[in-house]
Tab-separated table of N, CA and C in Angstrom:
chain	number	residue	atom	x	y	z
M	4	MET	N	-6.390	30.915	18.645
M	4	MET	CA	-6.102	29.517	18.920
M	4	MET	C	-5.327	29.378	20.225
M	5	THR	N	-4.443	30.328	20.485
M	5	THR	CA	-3.660	30.283	21.719
M	5	THR	C	-4.565	30.380	22.937
M	6	VAL	N	-5.568	31.234	22.859
M	6	VAL	CA	-6.500	31.382	23.974
M	6	VAL	C	-7.264	30.075	24.202
M	7	LEU	N	-7.703	29.436	23.123
M	7	LEU	CA	-8.416	28.160	23.266
M	7	LEU	C	-7.521	27.087	23.877
M	8	ALA	N	-6.260	27.054	23.464
M	8	ALA	CA	-5.327	26.080	24.034
M	8	ALA	C	-5.107	26.353	25.519
M	9	ALA	N	-5.025	27.618	25.898
M	9	ALA	CA	-4.844	27.966	27.310
M	9	ALA	C	-6.071	27.556	28.131
M	10	ILE	N	-7.258	27.785	27.587
M	10	ILE	CA	-8.488	27.392	28.288
M	10	ILE	C	-8.540	25.875	28.450
M	11	ALA	N	-8.183	25.150	27.410
M	11	ALA	CA	-8.157	23.682	27.498
M	11	ALA	C	-7.165	23.235	28.560
M	12	GLY	N	-6.014	23.873	28.614
M	12	GLY	CA	-5.020	23.527	29.622
M	12	GLY	C	-5.499	23.812	31.030
M	13	LEU	N	-6.219	24.909	31.214
M	13	LEU	CA	-6.759	25.238	32.536
M	13	LEU	C	-7.805	24.223	32.993
M	14	CYS	N	-8.485	23.601	32.052
M	14	CYS	CA	-9.490	22.595	32.388
M	14	CYS	C	-8.855	21.235	32.680
M	15	PHE	N	-7.705	20.979	32.116
M	15	PHE	CA	-7.075	19.661	32.262
M	15	PHE	C	-6.635	19.387	33.698
M	16	ALA	N	-6.026	20.365	34.346
M	16	ALA	CA	-5.518	20.146	35.704
M	16	ALA	C	-6.633	19.813	36.705
M	17	PRO	N	-7.716	20.580	36.764
M	17	PRO	CA	-8.784	20.214	37.702
M	17	PRO	C	-9.398	18.847	37.395
M	18	ALA	N	-9.515	18.520	36.111
M	18	ALA	CA	-10.068	17.210	35.745
M	18	ALA	C	-9.159	16.098	36.255
M	19	GLY	N	-7.855	16.253	36.073
M	19	GLY	CA	-6.905	15.247	36.559
M	19	GLY	C	-6.948	15.102	38.065
M	20	ILE	N	-7.056	16.224	38.773
M	20	ILE	CA	-7.135	16.176	40.239
M	20	ILE	C	-8.401	15.457	40.679
M	21	CYS	N	-9.509	15.728	40.010
M	21	CYS	CA	-10.767	15.044	40.360
M	21	CYS	C	-10.684	13.551	40.102
M	22	GLN	N	-10.052	13.157	39.010
M	22	GLN	CA	-9.919	11.733	38.695
M	22	GLN	C	-9.099	11.021	39.759
M	23	VAL	N	-8.009	11.632	40.166
M	23	VAL	CA	-7.168	11.023	41.200
M	23	VAL	C	-7.938	10.938	42.515
M	24	SER	N	-8.701	11.977	42.848
M	24	SER	CA	-9.493	11.973	44.081
M	24	SER	C	-10.551	10.877	44.067
M	25	VAL	N	-11.200	10.684	42.918
M	25	VAL	CA	-12.220	9.631	42.819
M	25	VAL	C	-11.578	8.262	42.993
M	26	ILE	N	-10.449	8.042	42.346
M	26	ILE	CA	-9.757	6.757	42.508
M	26	ILE	C	-9.387	6.544	43.963
M	27	ASP	N	-8.910	7.581	44.617
M	27	ASP	CA	-8.540	7.477	46.026
M	27	ASP	C	-9.738	7.132	46.902
M	28	ASP	N	-10.910	7.694	46.579
M	28	ASP	CA	-12.119	7.441	47.363
M	28	ASP	C	-12.732	6.075	47.096
M	29	VAL	N	-12.664	5.610	45.861
M	29	VAL	CA	-13.434	4.436	45.452
M	29	VAL	C	-12.622	3.144	45.465
M	30	VAL	N	-11.343	3.231	45.185
M	30	VAL	CA	-10.525	2.033	45.018
M	30	VAL	C	-9.794	1.704	46.316
M	31	ALA	N	-9.822	0.445	46.691
M	31	ALA	CA	-9.119	-0.010	47.896
M	31	ALA	C	-7.614	0.237	47.748
M	32	PRO	N	-6.925	0.538	48.854
M	32	PRO	CA	-5.498	0.869	48.771
M	32	PRO	C	-4.656	-0.165	48.030
M	33	GLU	N	-4.964	-1.428	48.188
M	33	GLU	CA	-4.152	-2.463	47.557
M	33	GLU	C	-4.358	-2.546	46.040
M	34	HIS	N	-5.374	-1.849	45.518
M	34	HIS	CA	-5.649	-1.883	44.077
M	34	HIS	C	-5.425	-0.532	43.402
M	35	ARG	N	-4.968	0.449	44.149
M	35	ARG	CA	-4.809	1.784	43.570
M	35	ARG	C	-3.738	1.840	42.494
M	36	GLY	N	-2.666	1.103	42.667
M	36	GLY	CA	-1.620	1.087	41.645
M	36	GLY	C	-2.164	0.665	40.298
M	37	GLU	N	-2.964	-0.388	40.311
M	37	GLU	CA	-3.572	-0.858	39.062
M	37	GLU	C	-4.558	0.180	38.516
M	38	ALA	N	-5.335	0.802	39.399
M	38	ALA	CA	-6.301	1.809	38.947
M	38	ALA	C	-5.590	2.993	38.291
M	39	PHE	N	-4.508	3.453	38.907
M	39	PHE	CA	-3.765	4.564	38.321
M	39	PHE	C	-3.098	4.149	37.008
M	40	SER	N	-2.683	2.898	36.917
M	40	SER	CA	-2.113	2.408	35.661
M	40	SER	C	-3.156	2.417	34.552
M	41	TRP	N	-4.363	1.981	34.878
M	41	TRP	CA	-5.435	2.014	33.879
M	41	TRP	C	-5.751	3.451	33.476
M	42	LEU	N	-5.752	4.360	34.430
M	42	LEU	CA	-6.016	5.762	34.116
M	42	LEU	C	-4.969	6.296	33.142
M	43	GLY	N	-3.712	6.015	33.404
M	43	GLY	CA	-2.642	6.437	32.508
M	43	GLY	C	-2.751	5.805	31.133
M	44	THR	N	-3.138	4.537	31.106
M	44	THR	CA	-3.307	3.835	29.828
M	44	THR	C	-4.435	4.453	29.015
M	45	VAL	N	-5.542	4.738	29.673
M	45	VAL	CA	-6.685	5.336	28.979
M	45	VAL	C	-6.316	6.716	28.438
M	46	TYR	N	-5.561	7.502	29.214
M	46	TYR	CA	-5.097	8.801	28.716
M	46	TYR	C	-4.267	8.618	27.451
M	47	GLY	N	-3.319	7.704	27.495
M	47	GLY	CA	-2.444	7.480	26.346
M	47	GLY	C	-3.197	7.040	25.115
M	48	VAL	N	-4.110	6.091	25.284
M	48	VAL	CA	-4.907	5.604	24.150
M	48	VAL	C	-5.809	6.718	23.620
M	49	GLY	N	-6.418	7.462	24.523
M	49	GLY	CA	-7.288	8.560	24.104
M	49	GLY	C	-6.534	9.636	23.341
M	50	LEU	N	-5.340	9.985	23.815
M	50	LEU	CA	-4.539	10.980	23.104
M	50	LEU	C	-4.140	10.490	21.719
M	51	ALA	N	-3.740	9.232	21.634
M	51	ALA	CA	-3.331	8.685	20.338
M	51	ALA	C	-4.503	8.622	19.367
M	52	LEU	N	-5.631	8.098	19.823
M	52	LEU	CA	-6.799	8.011	18.949
M	52	LEU	C	-7.327	9.392	18.578
M	53	GLY	N	-7.338	10.295	19.553
M	53	GLY	CA	-7.808	11.651	19.284
M	53	GLY	C	-6.970	12.350	18.239
M	54	ALA	N	-5.652	12.194	18.335
M	54	ALA	CA	-4.765	12.809	17.347
M	54	ALA	C	-4.986	12.207	15.965
M	55	ALA	N	-5.143	10.895	15.909
M	55	ALA	CA	-5.350	10.231	14.621
M	55	ALA	C	-6.672	10.650	13.986
M	56	VAL	N	-7.723	10.658	14.774
M	56	VAL	CA	-9.042	11.027	14.234
M	56	VAL	C	-9.066	12.498	13.844
M	57	ALA	N	-8.538	13.362	14.715
M	57	ALA	CA	-8.536	14.797	14.397
M	57	ALA	C	-7.701	15.086	13.152
M	58	GLY	N	-6.585	14.417	13.013
M	58	GLY	CA	-5.760	14.616	11.822
M	58	GLY	C	-6.502	14.247	10.551
M	59	GLN	N	-7.203	13.135	10.593
M	59	GLN	CA	-7.985	12.721	9.419
M	59	GLN	C	-9.127	13.696	9.144
M	60	LEU	N	-9.788	14.139	10.215
M	60	LEU	CA	-10.887	15.091	10.018
M	60	LEU	C	-10.391	16.394	9.421
M	61	VAL	N	-9.264	16.895	9.912
M	61	VAL	CA	-8.710	18.131	9.366
M	61	VAL	C	-8.376	17.948	7.893
M	62	SER	N	-7.793	16.817	7.550
M	62	SER	CA	-7.419	16.567	6.152
M	62	SER	C	-8.628	16.494	5.227
M	63	PHE	N	-9.691	15.853	5.681
M	63	PHE	CA	-10.839	15.614	4.803
M	63	PHE	C	-11.982	16.615	4.963
M	64	SER	N	-12.140	17.170	6.168
M	64	SER	CA	-13.314	18.008	6.409
M	64	SER	C	-12.994	19.403	6.935
M	65	GLY	N	-11.755	19.644	7.327
M	65	GLY	CA	-11.382	20.968	7.815
M	65	GLY	C	-11.296	21.040	9.335
M	66	VAL	N	-10.746	22.150	9.756
M	66	VAL	CA	-10.494	22.369	11.181
M	66	VAL	C	-11.790	22.467	11.977
M	67	ARG	N	-12.797	23.116	11.415
M	67	ARG	CA	-14.061	23.286	12.154
M	67	ARG	C	-14.697	21.943	12.521
M	68	THR	N	-14.624	20.995	11.633
M	68	THR	CA	-15.182	19.670	11.914
M	68	THR	C	-14.422	19.006	13.057
M	69	ALA	N	-13.102	19.100	13.039
M	69	ALA	CA	-12.293	18.497	14.107
M	69	ALA	C	-12.581	19.164	15.443
M	70	LEU	N	-12.672	20.503	15.448
M	70	LEU	CA	-13.011	21.196	16.690
M	70	LEU	C	-14.419	20.843	17.149
M	71	GLY	N	-15.335	20.708	16.208
M	71	GLY	CA	-16.703	20.310	16.554
M	71	GLY	C	-16.752	18.936	17.199
M	72	LEU	N	-15.943	18.020	16.678
M	72	LEU	CA	-15.884	16.690	17.288
M	72	LEU	C	-15.340	16.784	18.706
M	73	GLY	N	-14.340	17.634	18.915
M	73	GLY	CA	-13.797	17.821	20.260
M	73	GLY	C	-14.840	18.363	21.220
M	74	VAL	N	-15.624	19.317	20.764
M	74	VAL	CA	-16.695	19.880	21.594
M	74	VAL	C	-17.742	18.810	21.894
M	75	ALA	N	-18.122	18.038	20.893
M	75	ALA	CA	-19.117	16.975	21.097
M	75	ALA	C	-18.604	15.910	22.056
M	76	ALA	N	-17.335	15.534	21.924
M	76	ALA	CA	-16.757	14.528	22.821
M	76	ALA	C	-16.704	15.051	24.257
M	77	THR	N	-16.372	16.328	24.416
M	77	THR	CA	-16.341	16.922	25.749
M	77	THR	C	-17.734	16.945	26.362
M	78	ALA	N	-18.738	17.301	25.570
M	78	ALA	CA	-20.115	17.309	26.068
M	78	ALA	C	-20.561	15.902	26.462
M	79	ALA	N	-20.220	14.909	25.645
M	79	ALA	CA	-20.576	13.518	25.971
M	79	ALA	C	-19.894	13.076	27.256
M	80	ALA	N	-18.643	13.456	27.436
M	80	ALA	CA	-17.926	13.094	28.663
M	80	ALA	C	-18.566	13.764	29.871
M	81	ALA	N	-18.943	15.031	29.739
M	81	ALA	CA	-19.574	15.747	30.857
M	81	ALA	C	-20.908	15.106	31.238
M	82	ILE	N	-21.685	14.719	30.248
M	82	ILE	CA	-22.965	14.057	30.529
M	82	ILE	C	-22.733	12.704	31.194
M	83	THR	N	-21.773	11.955	30.693
M	83	THR	CA	-21.468	10.643	31.274
M	83	THR	C	-21.043	10.772	32.731
M	84	VAL	N	-20.200	11.732	33.019
M	84	VAL	CA	-19.738	11.934	34.403
M	84	VAL	C	-20.887	12.370	35.292
M	85	THR	N	-21.718	13.278	34.794
M	85	THR	CA	-22.840	13.765	35.592
M	85	THR	C	-23.817	12.638	35.912
M	86	VAL	N	-24.131	11.815	34.934
M	86	VAL	CA	-25.071	10.711	35.138
M	86	VAL	C	-24.440	9.604	35.992
M	87	GLY	N	-23.164	9.302	35.740
M	87	GLY	CA	-22.517	8.191	36.421
M	87	GLY	C	-21.978	8.486	37.807
M	88	ALA	N	-21.898	9.775	38.185
M	88	ALA	CA	-21.299	10.122	39.477
M	88	ALA	C	-22.047	9.492	40.658
M	89	ASN	N	-23.344	9.349	40.544
M	89	ASN	CA	-24.123	8.776	41.647
M	89	ASN	C	-23.888	7.280	41.824
M	90	ARG	N	-23.281	6.634	40.858
M	90	ARG	CA	-23.026	5.193	40.941
M	90	ARG	C	-21.738	4.872	41.679
M	91	LEU	N	-20.885	5.875	41.875
M	91	LEU	CA	-19.621	5.642	42.572
M	91	LEU	C	-19.880	5.472	44.062
M	92	VAL	N	-19.290	4.476	44.649
M	92	VAL	CA	-19.477	4.194	46.059
M	92	VAL	C	-18.123	4.281	46.758
M	93	PRO	N	-18.010	5.162	47.757
M	93	PRO	CA	-16.741	5.230	48.491
M	93	PRO	C	-16.422	3.896	49.163
M	94	ARG	N	-15.136	3.661	49.430
M	94	ARG	CA	-14.714	2.418	50.068
M	94	ARG	C	-15.470	2.180	51.356
M	95	ASP	N	-15.539	3.173	52.212
M	95	ASP	CA	-16.216	3.042	53.495
M	95	ASP	C	-17.096	4.277	53.679
M	96	PRO	N	-18.395	4.145	53.404
M	96	PRO	CA	-19.269	5.322	53.474
M	96	PRO	C	-19.287	5.994	54.840
M	97	GLY	N	-18.928	5.280	55.906
M	97	GLY	CA	-18.927	5.859	57.243
M	97	GLY	C	-17.741	6.765	57.520
M	98	VAL	N	-16.726	6.668	56.690
M	98	VAL	CA	-15.529	7.488	56.892
M	98	VAL	C	-15.550	8.617	55.864
M	99	PRO	N	-15.538	9.891	56.331
M	99	PRO	CA	-15.578	10.978	55.374
M	99	PRO	C	-14.315	11.022	54.522
M	100	SER	N	-14.473	11.414	53.295
M	100	SER	CA	-13.341	11.517	52.385
M	100	SER	C	-12.494	12.722	52.752
M	101	ARG	N	-11.187	12.614	52.583
M	101	ARG	CA	-10.338	13.766	52.843
M	101	ARG	C	-10.414	14.769	51.708
M	102	HIS	N	-11.138	14.408	50.653
M	102	HIS	CA	-11.260	15.294	49.502
M	102	HIS	C	-12.573	16.073	49.490
M	103	ARG	N	-13.486	15.752	50.392
M	103	ARG	CA	-14.768	16.462	50.438
M	103	ARG	C	-14.892	17.167	51.766
M	104	PRO	N	-15.441	18.365	51.761
M	104	PRO	CA	-15.666	19.049	53.041
M	104	PRO	C	-16.727	18.329	53.846
M	105	GLY	N	-16.582	18.393	55.145
M	105	GLY	CA	-17.609	17.819	56.013
M	105	GLY	C	-17.200	16.568	56.553
């Protein structure tokens, strides 16, 4: 379990960095504060709901079911990001992002 927690932690930091980079690229400077606030709010709500749902699943169906839901949710998030990434439009397409090479 410790190894799985460490792997999850190693994945969290790059995901957070990518989210901040996307907000920086897509959101106008005057709206970034609100965008970061929404990001923090979504994290908080997701953590609270995830803990509540996982706790209930562990109580009624066991640990494997809760871990399975986590894997399924991660896969759904990865698919959503992969499909939706092409819809993001940088603020000014003519100006290269400081987060992308080139």
